[in-house]
CSV table of C-alpha atoms and ligand atoms in Angstrom, one decimal:
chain,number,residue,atom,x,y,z
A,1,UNK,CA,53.3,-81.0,-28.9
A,2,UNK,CA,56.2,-79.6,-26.9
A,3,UNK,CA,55.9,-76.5,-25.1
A,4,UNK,CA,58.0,-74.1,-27.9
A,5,UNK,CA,58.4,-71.6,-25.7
A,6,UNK,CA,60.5,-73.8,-23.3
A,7,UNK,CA,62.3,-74.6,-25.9
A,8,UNK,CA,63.3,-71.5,-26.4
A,9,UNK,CA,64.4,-70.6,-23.4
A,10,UNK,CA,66.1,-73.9,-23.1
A,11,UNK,CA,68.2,-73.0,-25.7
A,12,UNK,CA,69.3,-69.6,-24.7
A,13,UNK,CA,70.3,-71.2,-21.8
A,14,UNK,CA,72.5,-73.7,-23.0
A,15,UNK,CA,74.0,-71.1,-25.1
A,16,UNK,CA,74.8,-69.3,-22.5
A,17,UNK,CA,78.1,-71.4,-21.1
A,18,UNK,CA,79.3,-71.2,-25.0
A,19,UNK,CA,78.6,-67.5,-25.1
A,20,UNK,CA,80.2,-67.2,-21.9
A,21,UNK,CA,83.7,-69.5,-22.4
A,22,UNK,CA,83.9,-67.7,-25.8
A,23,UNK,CA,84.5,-64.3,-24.4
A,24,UNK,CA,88.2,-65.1,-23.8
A,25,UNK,CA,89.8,-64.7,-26.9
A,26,UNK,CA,87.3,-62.7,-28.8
A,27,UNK,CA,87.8,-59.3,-27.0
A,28,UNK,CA,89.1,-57.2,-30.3
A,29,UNK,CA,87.3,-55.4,-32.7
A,30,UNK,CA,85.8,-56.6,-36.2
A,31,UNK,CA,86.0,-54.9,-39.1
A,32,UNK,CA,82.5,-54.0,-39.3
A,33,UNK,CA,80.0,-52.2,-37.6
A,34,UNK,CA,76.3,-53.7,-36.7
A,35,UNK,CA,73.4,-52.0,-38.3
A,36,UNK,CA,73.0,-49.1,-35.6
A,37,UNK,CA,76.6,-48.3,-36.8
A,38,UNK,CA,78.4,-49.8,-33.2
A,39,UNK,CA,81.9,-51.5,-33.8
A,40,UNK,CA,81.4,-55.1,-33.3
A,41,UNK,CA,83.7,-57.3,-30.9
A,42,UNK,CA,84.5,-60.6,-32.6
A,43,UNK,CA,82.2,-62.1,-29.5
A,44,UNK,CA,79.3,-60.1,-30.4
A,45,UNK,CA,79.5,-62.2,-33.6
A,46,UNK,CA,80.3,-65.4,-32.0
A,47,UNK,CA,77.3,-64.8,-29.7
A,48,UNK,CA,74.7,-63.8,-32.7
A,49,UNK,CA,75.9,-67.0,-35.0
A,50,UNK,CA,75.4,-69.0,-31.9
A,51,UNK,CA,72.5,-68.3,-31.7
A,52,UNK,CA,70.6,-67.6,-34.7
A,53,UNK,CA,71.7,-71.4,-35.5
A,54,UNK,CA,70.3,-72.3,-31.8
A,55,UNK,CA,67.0,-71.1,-32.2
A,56,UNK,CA,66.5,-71.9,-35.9
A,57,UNK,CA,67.0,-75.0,-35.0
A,58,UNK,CA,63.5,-75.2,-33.4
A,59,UNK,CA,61.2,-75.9,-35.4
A,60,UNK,CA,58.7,-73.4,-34.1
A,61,UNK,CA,60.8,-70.4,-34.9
A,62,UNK,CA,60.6,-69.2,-38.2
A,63,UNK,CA,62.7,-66.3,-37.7
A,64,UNK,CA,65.4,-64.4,-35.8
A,65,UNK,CA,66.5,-61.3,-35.6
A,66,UNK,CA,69.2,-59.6,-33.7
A,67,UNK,CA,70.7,-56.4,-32.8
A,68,UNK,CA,74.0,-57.5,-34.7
A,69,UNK,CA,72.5,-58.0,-38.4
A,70,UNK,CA,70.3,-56.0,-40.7
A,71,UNK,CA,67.6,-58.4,-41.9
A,72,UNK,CA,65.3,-61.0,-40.4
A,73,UNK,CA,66.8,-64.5,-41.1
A,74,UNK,CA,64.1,-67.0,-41.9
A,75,UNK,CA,64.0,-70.8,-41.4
A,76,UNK,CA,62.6,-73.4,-44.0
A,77,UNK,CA,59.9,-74.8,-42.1
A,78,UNK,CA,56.1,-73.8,-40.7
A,79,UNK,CA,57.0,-72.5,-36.9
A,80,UNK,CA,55.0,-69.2,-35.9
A,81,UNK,CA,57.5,-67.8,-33.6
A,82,UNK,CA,60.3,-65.1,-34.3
A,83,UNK,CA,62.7,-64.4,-31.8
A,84,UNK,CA,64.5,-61.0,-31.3
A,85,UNK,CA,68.0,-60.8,-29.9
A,86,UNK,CA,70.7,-58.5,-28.2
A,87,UNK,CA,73.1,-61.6,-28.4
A,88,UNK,CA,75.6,-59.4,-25.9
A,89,UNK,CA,74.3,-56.5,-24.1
A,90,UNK,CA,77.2,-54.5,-23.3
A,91,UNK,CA,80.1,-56.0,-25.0
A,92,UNK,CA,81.9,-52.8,-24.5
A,93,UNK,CA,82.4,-54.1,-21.0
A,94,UNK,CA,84.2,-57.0,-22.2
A,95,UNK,CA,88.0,-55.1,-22.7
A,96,UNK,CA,87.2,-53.7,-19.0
A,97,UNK,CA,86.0,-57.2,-17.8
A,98,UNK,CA,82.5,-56.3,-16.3
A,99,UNK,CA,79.9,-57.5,-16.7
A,100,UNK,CA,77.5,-57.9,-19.8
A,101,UNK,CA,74.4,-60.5,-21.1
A,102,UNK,CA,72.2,-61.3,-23.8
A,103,UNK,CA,68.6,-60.4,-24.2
A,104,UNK,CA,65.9,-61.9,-25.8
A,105,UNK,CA,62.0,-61.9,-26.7
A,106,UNK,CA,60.0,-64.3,-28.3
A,107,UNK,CA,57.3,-63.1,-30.2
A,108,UNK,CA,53.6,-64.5,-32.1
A,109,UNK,CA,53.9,-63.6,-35.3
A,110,UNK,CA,56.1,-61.5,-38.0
A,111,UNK,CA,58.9,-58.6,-37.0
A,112,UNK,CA,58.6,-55.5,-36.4
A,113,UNK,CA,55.9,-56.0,-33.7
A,114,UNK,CA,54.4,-54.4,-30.8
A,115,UNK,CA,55.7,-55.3,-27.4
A,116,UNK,CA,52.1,-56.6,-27.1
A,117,UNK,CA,52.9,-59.4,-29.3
A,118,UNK,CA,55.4,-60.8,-26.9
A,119,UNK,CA,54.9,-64.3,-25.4
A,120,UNK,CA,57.8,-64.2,-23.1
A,121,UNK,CA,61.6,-62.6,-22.4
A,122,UNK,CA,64.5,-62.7,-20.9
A,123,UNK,CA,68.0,-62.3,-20.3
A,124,UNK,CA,71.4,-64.3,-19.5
A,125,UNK,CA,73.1,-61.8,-17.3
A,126,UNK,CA,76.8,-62.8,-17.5
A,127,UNK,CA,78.2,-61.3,-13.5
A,128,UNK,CA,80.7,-63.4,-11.3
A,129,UNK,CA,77.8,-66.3,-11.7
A,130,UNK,CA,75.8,-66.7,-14.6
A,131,UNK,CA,72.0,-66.3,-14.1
A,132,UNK,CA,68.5,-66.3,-16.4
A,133,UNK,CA,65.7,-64.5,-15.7
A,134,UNK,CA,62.7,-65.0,-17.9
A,135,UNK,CA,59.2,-63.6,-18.0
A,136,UNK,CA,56.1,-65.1,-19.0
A,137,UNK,CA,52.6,-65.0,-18.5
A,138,UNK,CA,53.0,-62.5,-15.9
A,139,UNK,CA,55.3,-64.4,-13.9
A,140,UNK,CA,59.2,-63.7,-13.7
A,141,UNK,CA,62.1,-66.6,-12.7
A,142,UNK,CA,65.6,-66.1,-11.5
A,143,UNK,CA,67.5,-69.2,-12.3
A,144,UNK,CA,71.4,-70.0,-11.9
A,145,UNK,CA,72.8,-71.2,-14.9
A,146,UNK,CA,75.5,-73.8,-14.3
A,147,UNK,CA,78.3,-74.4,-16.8
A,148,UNK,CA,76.8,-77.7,-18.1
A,149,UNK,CA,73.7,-75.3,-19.2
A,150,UNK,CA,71.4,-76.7,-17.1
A,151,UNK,CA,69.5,-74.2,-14.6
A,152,UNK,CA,68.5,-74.4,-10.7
A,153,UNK,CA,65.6,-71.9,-9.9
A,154,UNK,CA,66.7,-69.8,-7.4
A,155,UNK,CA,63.6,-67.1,-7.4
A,156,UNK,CA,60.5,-68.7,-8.6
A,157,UNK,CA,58.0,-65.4,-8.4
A,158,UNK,CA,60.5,-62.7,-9.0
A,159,UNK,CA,58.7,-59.3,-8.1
A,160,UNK,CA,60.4,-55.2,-7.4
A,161,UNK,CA,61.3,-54.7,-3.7
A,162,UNK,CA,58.8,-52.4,-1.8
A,163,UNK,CA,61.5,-49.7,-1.2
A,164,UNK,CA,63.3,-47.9,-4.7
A,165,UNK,CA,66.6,-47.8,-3.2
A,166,UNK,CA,69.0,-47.4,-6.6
A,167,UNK,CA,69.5,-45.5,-9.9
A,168,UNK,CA,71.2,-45.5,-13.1
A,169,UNK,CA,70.9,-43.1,-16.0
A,170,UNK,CA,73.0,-43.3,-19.5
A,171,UNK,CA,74.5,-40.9,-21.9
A,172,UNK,CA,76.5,-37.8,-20.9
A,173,UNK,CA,75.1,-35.5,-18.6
A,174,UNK,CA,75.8,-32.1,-20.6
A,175,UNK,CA,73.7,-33.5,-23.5
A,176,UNK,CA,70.7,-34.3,-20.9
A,177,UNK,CA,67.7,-31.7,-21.9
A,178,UNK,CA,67.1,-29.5,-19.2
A,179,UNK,CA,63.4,-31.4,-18.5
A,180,UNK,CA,65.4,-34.9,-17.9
A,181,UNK,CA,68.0,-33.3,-15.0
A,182,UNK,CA,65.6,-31.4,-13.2
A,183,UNK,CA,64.4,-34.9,-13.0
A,184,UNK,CA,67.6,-36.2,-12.4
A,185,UNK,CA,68.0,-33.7,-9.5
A,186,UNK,CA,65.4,-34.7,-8.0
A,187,UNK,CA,66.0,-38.5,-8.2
A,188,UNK,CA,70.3,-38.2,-7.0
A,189,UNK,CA,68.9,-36.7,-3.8
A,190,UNK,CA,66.7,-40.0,-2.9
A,191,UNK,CA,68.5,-43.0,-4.5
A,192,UNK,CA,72.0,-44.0,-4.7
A,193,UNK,CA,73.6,-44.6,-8.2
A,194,UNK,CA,74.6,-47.4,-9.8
A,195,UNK,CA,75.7,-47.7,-13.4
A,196,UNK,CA,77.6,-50.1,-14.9
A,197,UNK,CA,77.2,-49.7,-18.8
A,198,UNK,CA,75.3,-52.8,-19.6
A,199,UNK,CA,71.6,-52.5,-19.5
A,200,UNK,CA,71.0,-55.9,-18.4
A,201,UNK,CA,73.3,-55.3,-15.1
A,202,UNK,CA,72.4,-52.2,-14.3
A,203,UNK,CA,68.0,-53.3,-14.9
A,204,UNK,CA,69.7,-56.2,-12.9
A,205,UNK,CA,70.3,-54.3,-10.0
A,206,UNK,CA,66.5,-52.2,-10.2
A,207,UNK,CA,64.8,-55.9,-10.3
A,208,UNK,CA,67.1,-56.8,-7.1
A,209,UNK,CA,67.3,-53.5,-5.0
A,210,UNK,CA,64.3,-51.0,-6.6
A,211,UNK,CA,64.9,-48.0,-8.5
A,212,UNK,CA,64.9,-47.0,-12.4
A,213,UNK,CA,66.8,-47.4,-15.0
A,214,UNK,CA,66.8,-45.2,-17.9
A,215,UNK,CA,68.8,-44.2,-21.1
A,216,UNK,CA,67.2,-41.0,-22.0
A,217,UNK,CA,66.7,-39.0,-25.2
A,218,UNK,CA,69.7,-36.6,-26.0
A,219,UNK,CA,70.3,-33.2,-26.9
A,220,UNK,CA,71.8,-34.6,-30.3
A,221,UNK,CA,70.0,-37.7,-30.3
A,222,UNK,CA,66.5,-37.5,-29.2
A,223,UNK,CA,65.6,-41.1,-30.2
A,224,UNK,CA,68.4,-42.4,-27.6
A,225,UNK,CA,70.7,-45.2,-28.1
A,226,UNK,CA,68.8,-48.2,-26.9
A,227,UNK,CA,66.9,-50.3,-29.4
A,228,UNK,CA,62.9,-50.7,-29.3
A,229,UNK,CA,62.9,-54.4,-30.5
A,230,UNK,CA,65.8,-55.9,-28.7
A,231,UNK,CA,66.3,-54.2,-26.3
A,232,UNK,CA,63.5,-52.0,-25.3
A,233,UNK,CA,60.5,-54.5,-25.6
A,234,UNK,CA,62.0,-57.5,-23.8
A,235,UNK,CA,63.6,-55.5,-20.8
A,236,UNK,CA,60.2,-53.9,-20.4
A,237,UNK,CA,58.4,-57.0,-20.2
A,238,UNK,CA,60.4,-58.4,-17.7
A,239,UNK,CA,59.9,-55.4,-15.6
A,240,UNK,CA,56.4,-54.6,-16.0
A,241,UNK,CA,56.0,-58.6,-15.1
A,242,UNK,CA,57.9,-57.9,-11.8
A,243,UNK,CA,55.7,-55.4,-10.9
A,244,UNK,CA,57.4,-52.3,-12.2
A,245,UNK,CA,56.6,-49.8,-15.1
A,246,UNK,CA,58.1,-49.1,-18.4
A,247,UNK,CA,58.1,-46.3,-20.4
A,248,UNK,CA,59.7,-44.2,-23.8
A,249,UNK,CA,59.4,-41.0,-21.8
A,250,UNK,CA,55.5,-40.6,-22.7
A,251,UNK,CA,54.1,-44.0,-22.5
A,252,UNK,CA,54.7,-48.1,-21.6
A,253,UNK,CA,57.2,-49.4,-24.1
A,254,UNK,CA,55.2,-52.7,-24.7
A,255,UNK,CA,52.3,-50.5,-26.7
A,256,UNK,CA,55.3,-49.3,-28.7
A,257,UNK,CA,55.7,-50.3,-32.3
A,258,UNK,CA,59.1,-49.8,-34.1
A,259,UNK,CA,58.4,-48.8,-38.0
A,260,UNK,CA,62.0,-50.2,-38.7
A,261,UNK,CA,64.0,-53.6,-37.0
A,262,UNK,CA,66.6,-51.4,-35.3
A,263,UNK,CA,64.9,-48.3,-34.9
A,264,UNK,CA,66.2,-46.1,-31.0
A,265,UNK,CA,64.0,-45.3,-28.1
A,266,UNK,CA,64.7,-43.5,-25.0
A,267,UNK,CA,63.9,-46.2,-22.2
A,268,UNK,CA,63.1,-46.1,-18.8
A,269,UNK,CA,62.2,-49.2,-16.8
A,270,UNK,CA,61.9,-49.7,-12.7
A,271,UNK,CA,58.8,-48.4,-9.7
A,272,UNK,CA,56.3,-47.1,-10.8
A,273,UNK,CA,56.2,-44.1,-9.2
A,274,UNK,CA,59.7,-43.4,-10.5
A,275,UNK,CA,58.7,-44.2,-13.8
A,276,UNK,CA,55.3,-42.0,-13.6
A,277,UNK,CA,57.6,-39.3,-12.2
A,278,UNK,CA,59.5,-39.1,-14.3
A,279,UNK,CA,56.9,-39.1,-17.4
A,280,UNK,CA,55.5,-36.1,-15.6
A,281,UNK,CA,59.0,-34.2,-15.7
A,282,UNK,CA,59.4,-34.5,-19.7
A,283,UNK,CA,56.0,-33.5,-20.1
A,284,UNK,CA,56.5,-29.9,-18.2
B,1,LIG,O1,74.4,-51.1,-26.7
B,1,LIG,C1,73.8,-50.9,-25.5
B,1,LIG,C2,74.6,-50.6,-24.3
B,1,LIG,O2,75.8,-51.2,-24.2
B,1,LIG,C3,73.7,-50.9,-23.1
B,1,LIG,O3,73.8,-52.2,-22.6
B,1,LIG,C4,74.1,-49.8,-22.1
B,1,LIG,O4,73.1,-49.5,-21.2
B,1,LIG,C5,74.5,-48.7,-23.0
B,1,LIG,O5,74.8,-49.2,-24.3
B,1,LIG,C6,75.7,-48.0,-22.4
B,1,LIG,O6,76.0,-46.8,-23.1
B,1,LIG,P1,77.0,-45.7,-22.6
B,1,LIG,O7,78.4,-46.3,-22.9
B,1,LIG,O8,76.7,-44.5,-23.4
B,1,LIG,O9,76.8,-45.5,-21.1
């Protein structure tokens, strides 16, 4: 039998020149909102139908799920897998032209799940190139995409620098709890900030230079904004497979189960030490 994983990830990646040419012309609104109540872009609804018919296709899916539509979507046939979406990370960076990606985690058995039950990850970070990087069985690959969809491996064991050297933290700083920018205070004086406003960039630039990553809980929304399935579990396996740490502010988001499909967690990914600092700080 064929490897369905590959497949998978295959298919993601062929998407991704679709995904990527589709962008031009599919920069205004929708009229509706996605389940988390975010307008939708007409590409963030491109990017989700392409998809879901993608990897439905394969007959060792038997469901998808995505950050842009309430319910699980099952196929006909016998498959095992379900696959969990963000089919455009960041699309609000699509009127301002920067750069945005999709996300994606494959999972052994039926959603909701623990990142536990994850089998492998990864994203299609959309920048002036397009690249992949995927995670599984411990092992993490940086691949060029090219705009046929087929992919050249450019990092083959993809691990955190040694040295933390950048940071990125969403969500406006007066709604911050006090805890999070002592923390914060701390962290500005050692590392140099980068934030973009797509997770996948900004994680992007932690996996390449060292650092952390986080989208805390708010003042007015203590759950965050990021979500725990399709976003949260997926980036966190990629990370914790390069040889970083993830957490929800207490412990690794991977032993973190969502009760609902969309349910928020705050997310912090990137060095360990970092990550087990920071852990410390909200505990105080
Ligand atoms: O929907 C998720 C997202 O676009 C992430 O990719 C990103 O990290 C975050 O929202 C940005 O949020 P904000 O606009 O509040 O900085």
């Amino acid at each position: 039998m064929s490897d369905p994983i590959a497949a998978v990830v295959d298919a993601v990646a062929s998407t991704a020149p679709d995904v990527r040419e589709g962008l031009v012309g599919r920069r205004t609104y929708e009229a509706g909102a996605n389940p988390s109540g975010e307008r939708q872009l007409e590409a963030d609804v491109y990017a989700d139908e392409l998809l879901e018919a993608r990897l439905l296709d394969i007959d060792a899916v038997t469901g998808y799920a995505s950050e842009e539509r309430e319910p699980v979507v099952r196929a006909d046939g016998e498959g095992q897998y379900f696959v969990a979406t963000d089919p455009l990370d960041g699309s609000s960076n699509l009127r301002s032209n920067n750069a945005m990606g999709t996300l994606f985690g494959v999972y052994d058995g039926t959603l909701p799940a623990s990142g536990d039950d994850l089998l492998a990850s990864g994203f299609v970070l959309y920048g002036p190139i397009t690249t992949m990087v995927v995670a599984r069985d411990g092992v993490v690959t940086e691949s060029v995409i090219d705009g046929d969809g087929s992919r050249r491996v450019v990092t083959e064991n993809l691990t955190l620098p040694d040295e933390p050297t950048v940071y990125g933290f969403g969500g406006r700083v007066p709604q911050w709890t006090d805890a999070f920018a002592d923390y914060v205070s701390e962290v500005e004086s050692e590392l140099k900030l980068r934030y973009g406003g797509a997770m996948i960039a900004d994680v992007n630039q932690v996996l390449t230079y060292g650092g952390i990553f986080g989208y805390p809980g708010l003042r007015e929304r203590p759950e965050g904004k990021l979500r725990l399935l399709f976003e949260g579990h997926p980036i966190a396996h990629i990370v914790e497979s390069a040889g970083g740490a993830s957490s929800n502010g207490e412990r690794s988001l991977l032993a973190c189960t969502p009760e609902e499909l969309h349910e928020r967690t705050p997310l912090f990914v990137g060095h360990e030490t970092y990550v087990d600092r920071l852990e410390a700080a909200l505990s105080r």
